C-alpha angles and dihedrals in degrees: 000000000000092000085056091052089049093043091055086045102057095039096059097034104052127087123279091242084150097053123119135218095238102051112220119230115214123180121181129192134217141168095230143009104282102025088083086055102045094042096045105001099126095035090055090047088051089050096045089042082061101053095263122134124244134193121194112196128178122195099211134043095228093230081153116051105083130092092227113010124058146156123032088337090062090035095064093039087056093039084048088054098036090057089046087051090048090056096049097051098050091245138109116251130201128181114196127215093249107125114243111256099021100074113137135183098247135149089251096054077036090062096036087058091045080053102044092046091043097053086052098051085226121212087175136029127190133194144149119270108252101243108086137133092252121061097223088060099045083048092055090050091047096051089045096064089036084059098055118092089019097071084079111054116092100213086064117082090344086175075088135044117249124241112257089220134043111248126233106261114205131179120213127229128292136170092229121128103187141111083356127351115241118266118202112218099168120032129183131203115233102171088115095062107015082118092055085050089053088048106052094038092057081064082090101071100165097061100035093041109028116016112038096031078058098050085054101048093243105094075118091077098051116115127235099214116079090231094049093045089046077061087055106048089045092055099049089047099046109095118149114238114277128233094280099051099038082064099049085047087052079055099050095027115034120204086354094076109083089056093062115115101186136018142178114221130207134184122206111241112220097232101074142051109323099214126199120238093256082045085053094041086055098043087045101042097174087073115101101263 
């Protein structure tokens, strides 16, 4: 445990020699608490290591998603990890009031996301695609891309002013093959700080270590210890990068790729901004340039 605690350390107290002039604002957009961090969780940390600014933001409270709690009591236990998260990975994380399981895709969530996008300034957005087994996330993926284009257009939630570019919308990576399978365009490497990752997921405890154990039969084989638990939930999350995303990291990172371990991919959604590869290399600044 006490390498984690020195990692997180040493990551928040020394200087930003990596910072850039133009910050970079990043929102991304979950279901739940926990689905931002797993989807774009060492992306976000690259980017806040650099100066640049993240927003996690989940749709719904997830006062659903647990085998014995539920309601405002298990509300308050998932907002209270999610800030802890949010602390751990160097980013800003909202929960909105919005119950586990009953998101829909209507104009009121629709104008919540422009808002939410707006406030931030976003240069990125990131969302799930919405094809997915479970129908919060589909929703999220489906108000995202309701939301782009029309975060520029004054006469809708005027209460806000509208962005004067289109950000670029990304989807993050799934394992779904209809009705298309997922096609990385853009891949980072997250090797450097795949630990942190590990660390500052493990913040929701309720969900690594309870619920979804539970909804796979093996909430048997969870530790008790935190740093054992830390090994668990590294071995569950380590995956190496699959065909599609190797070759997008051959793309991005030339003969280095074959020697990343783990990577976060993202496809470019086609209603928003279509940037060019110098335009990516400059809104993902980790990449080599």
């Amino acid at each position: 445990m006490k390498k984690y605690v020195l990692l997180i350390c040493f990551c928040f107290t020394i200087p930003m020699v990596y910072s850039q002039t133009e910050k970079i604002n990043v929102i991304v957009f979950g279901a739940h608490p926990d689905d931002c961090d797993n989807d774009a969780g060492g992306t976000a940390i690259l980017f806040s290591k650099m100066g640049h600014n993240v927003k996690f933001v989940s749709l719904t409270n997830g006062d659903a998603g647990h085998q014995e709690k539920g309601g405002g009591a298990l509300a308050k236990i998932r907002l209270k990890e999610a800030q802890e998260a949010g602390k751990r990975f160097g980013v800003e994380y909202t929960v909105l009031g919005n119950h586990d399981g009953e998101l829909m895709p209507t104009l009121e969530n629709r104008l919540k996301v422009i808002r939410e996008i707006r406030k931030w300034n976003a240069d990125i957005v990131i969302a799930p695609r919405p094809n997915d087994y479970h129908p919060d996330h589909r929703y999220t993926g489906v108000l995202v891309q309701d939301a782009a284009y029309m975060v520029i257009v004054p006469n809708v939630a005027p209460d806000v002013p509208p962005l004067k570019k289109n950000p670029v919308f990304l989807y993050s990576e799934d394992g779904f093959q209809k009705p298309s399978p997922f096609e990385p365009d853009i891949a980072i490497a997250i090797d450097e700080v795949f630990e942190q990752k590990i660390y500052a997921m493990a913040a929701h405890e309720s969900q690594f270590f309870e619920w979804l154990p539970w909804t796979m039969g093996t909430l048997d084989q969870v530790p008790e210890s935190e740093e054992e638990r830390l090994k668990f939930l590294t071995n569950w999350r380590s995956h190496a990068p699959n065909g599609a995303t190797m070759e997008s990291l051959k793309k991005w990172y030339g003969d280095k790729a074959p020697t990343v371990k783990n990577a976060e991919g993202f496809e470019i959604c086609e209603y928003g901004k279509q940037p060019s590869d110098n335009e990516i290399k400059k809104l993902f600044p980790m990449l080599p340039q």
